[in-house]
Amino acid sequence: MYFLLKSPRRRYFIFFLSAILLLAVIDRLYFSAIPVVRPLDGDSTGRGGTERSQQHSNDHPEAVPHPIDGLIDHAQQEWDQLLSKQVRHLADATAEYRRRRGRHPPPGFDQWFTFAQQKDAVMVEDLFDQIYDDLSPYWGLDPKEMRRQASTWEPRIILRNNSQTSVGRPDIGWLEVWMDLISTIEEFLPDMDIPLNAMDESRIIIPWESLSEYRDKDRAHRQMIEPSNAVDQYMALSAVDEQHSPEPWTPVFEGANRPFWEIMRGACPPESPGRTSNIPHMDFANPPPEFFNYRNFSKTGYVEDFERSKDPCWRAELQALHGSFIEPTSTSTAHELFPLFGGSKLTVNNEILIPPAVYWTDNPQYSGGWNNKGGPWADKSDTVFWRGIASGGRNRADTWTGYQRHRLVSMLNGTEVATTKGSSSPGVNFRQPDYQYYNVWAGLDGRLPEFLNEHCDLGFLDLCCFPLEDGTHCSYTDAHFKLVNPMAMKEQYAYKYLPDVDGNSFSGRYRAFLLSTSLPIKATVYKEWHDSRLIPWAHFVPMDSLYMDIYGILQYFMGYKGRNRHDQQAERIAMNGKHWAEKVLRKEDMQIYVYRLLLEYARLCDDRRDSLAFVGDLQTK
Ligand SMILES: *[C@@H]1O[C@H](CO)[C@@H](O)[C@H](O)[C@H]1NC(C)=O
Ligand SMILES: *[C@@H]1O[C@H](CO)[C@@H](O)[C@H](O)[C@H]1NC(C)=O
Ligand SMILES: *[C@@H]1O[C@H](CO)[C@@H](O)[C@H](O)[C@H]1NC(C)=O
């Protein structure tokens, strides 16, 4: 299923030995010596698999593996390990469930398992971890209260007697899309009400202290009941519906009258910098120490723990460097827990994730047409390509320099980078990484602008000025960006490297990028349903949202002056990501995921949640 690299290591070992000796002698000439002493590296056919980049230190001129080599190897092992956990029989699936979840599976699990098998799903329990992370706090709520909240929220999908209706907001197209998804599995689902988030932005942020209490309750409730005490019928809600009409659930929503970070910080652990520090604005010439936090999540300078790197509680600098925290286009946040389903959330949010509607529809704006996945790697150009609008929140004259999309476009615009005086000098809306730390050879040579102009093609389709100015201009950013022509997604697959960053919330094109033959370079602070299915550095290239690692990443894959390319690694991740997405991010996988999620959710909403269990496999023994 994936390609193994067979490397002619020995040749390179001898070459490296001579390189080391030579470097030891001429260490002062180190940088300029690289092209001379590394003649074999100039291999543009992509035999990059055996290359080892060198630490750029005059004191220790020794050959060491590039940190990204290690991250890729590690990710590969993690993936192998995941695959080794595949199960093929119900008894193994239930055993895995009980081991990992500490409970019996919900009633209907056997039917779900058959459904998943008929659809050729990769059956690994870990792929469903996100469900349990999302649902855990709800064990702290009373089921009756959950039903009240769910049954009076709008918009919602109502499931009764295996058929669905909906209430509220017929104007929002994606409600129909989600109903379409659920219609494909409704025959298997118990009665329930499914409240949906009608906004792009995520909505629920409960205080860290309450969340901890709720999660404690989950742990305390976790038990393997005696099979003889198990109940296998969910409540029928039609009887309940008739008895009384519950008092509507009207949580208090906080709007944008306070800075979003103020609204959010209570969700952070008391000792975390997100809770305690205040960085409303970032002075790039003299950044606060928090700015350098990114290295705490990446000892090597590259993302090692993608999930943790998204967490604003430990990334206080994000309050000044990501639009979602600077000024979201709309804010409406509740601080109480109630069931709400949505397509994405921040790590501080408490929504229940389902696949975003754009992943289920065939809207070519996001999918590129699912059948267009791009041609062979070798036919693609060695270019970083991005088109998009300057969204990410409401960018204004005095805040735009913190927005992530502006930062991406500027940092990869050679002309813009040329306005700085190198590594230690800030740009108007970015800082550059330490060239030495990241071994940015183009930077050390003073040729970074040329390198970027040669390899990058990024640009805005709309500057999203606030307040709005005439359609094509934005007085405060005009000097730094020009509008470029749009390009259909399928055309974008002519390029090897496709960065993907957050807009007003998650980026809807990500699934298509994963399914394509190009390589997604992903930076995000959002969580999605598929997070426990994708392994960074195995299926995509993770990037920090500050992008301090971006030049290092590009140079690792593209090389410099035709040397030290790791084109084959790039191709391998692109193809592994594609093949894996074709196994675990199919529409079938969304059905299987939502089916499983809704069984769990129905159990949580049931008065007998502690006794509802599938134990059929235990009783027949
Ligand atoms: C569902 O079925 C029950 C029992 O068969 C019936 O009483 C109820 O009216 C039905 N409800 C709906 C919404 O069709
Ligand atoms: C990050 O690391 C630096 C030192 O490397 C330390 O001073 C700082 O407190 C760390 N920040 C966090 C949020 O852990
Ligand atoms: C690149 O930067 C230069 C200098 O700031 C700017 O004039 C140009 O419009 C930028 N290009 C794009 C595509 O935004």
XYZ file of N, CA and C and ligand atoms in Angstrom, residues 409-410 413-417 419 453 457-460 478-484, ligand 3:
74
model
N 1.234 34.344 2.438
C 1.494 34.918 1.116
C 2.750 35.793 1.160
N 2.935 36.541 2.245
C 4.115 37.416 2.338
C 5.408 36.620 2.483
N 6.603 35.278 -0.741
C 6.746 36.248 -1.825
C 8.177 36.802 -1.755
N 9.016 36.394 -2.700
C 10.419 36.779 -2.675
C 10.613 38.286 -2.643
N 9.758 39.008 -3.380
C 9.883 40.463 -3.426
C 9.629 41.064 -2.044
N 8.659 40.504 -1.357
C 8.348 40.988 -0.013
C 9.498 40.643 0.943
N 9.990 39.416 0.843
C 11.077 38.990 1.733
C 12.331 39.825 1.474
N 12.489 42.853 1.037
C 12.424 44.138 1.738
C 13.009 44.043 3.153
N 11.008 33.294 -5.318
C 10.372 33.697 -6.571
C 10.395 32.578 -7.604
N 4.221 30.359 -6.002
C 3.196 31.111 -6.717
C 1.960 31.156 -5.820
N 1.868 32.232 -5.052
C 0.751 32.381 -4.119
C 0.123 33.749 -4.318
N -1.155 33.835 -4.082
C -1.754 35.149 -4.209
C -3.214 35.175 -3.807
N -3.677 36.379 -3.532
C -5.059 36.578 -3.092
C -5.993 36.853 -4.263
N -2.696 47.140 0.036
C -2.378 47.229 -1.397
C -0.876 47.214 -1.701
N -0.101 47.846 -0.833
C 1.335 47.939 -1.104
C 2.019 46.570 -1.038
N 1.357 45.607 -0.400
C 2.032 44.325 -0.166
C 1.473 43.156 -0.972
N 0.287 43.339 -1.528
C -0.331 42.222 -2.250
C -0.966 42.711 -3.532
N -0.881 41.901 -4.558
C -1.688 42.209 -5.738
C -2.630 41.039 -5.978
N -3.788 41.365 -6.524
C -4.748 40.298 -6.772
C -4.279 39.459 -7.957
N -4.515 38.178 -7.863
C -4.102 37.274 -8.936
C -5.340 36.568 -9.488
C 4.786 40.517 -3.521
O 5.341 41.554 -2.768
C 5.478 42.770 -3.448
C 6.184 43.734 -2.523
O 5.476 43.911 -1.335
C 4.110 43.268 -3.868
O 4.235 44.468 -4.602
C 3.442 42.210 -4.727
O 2.147 42.621 -5.064
C 3.390 40.897 -3.984
N 2.837 39.851 -4.826
C 1.665 39.260 -4.615
C 1.286 38.191 -5.561
O 0.928 39.550 -3.697
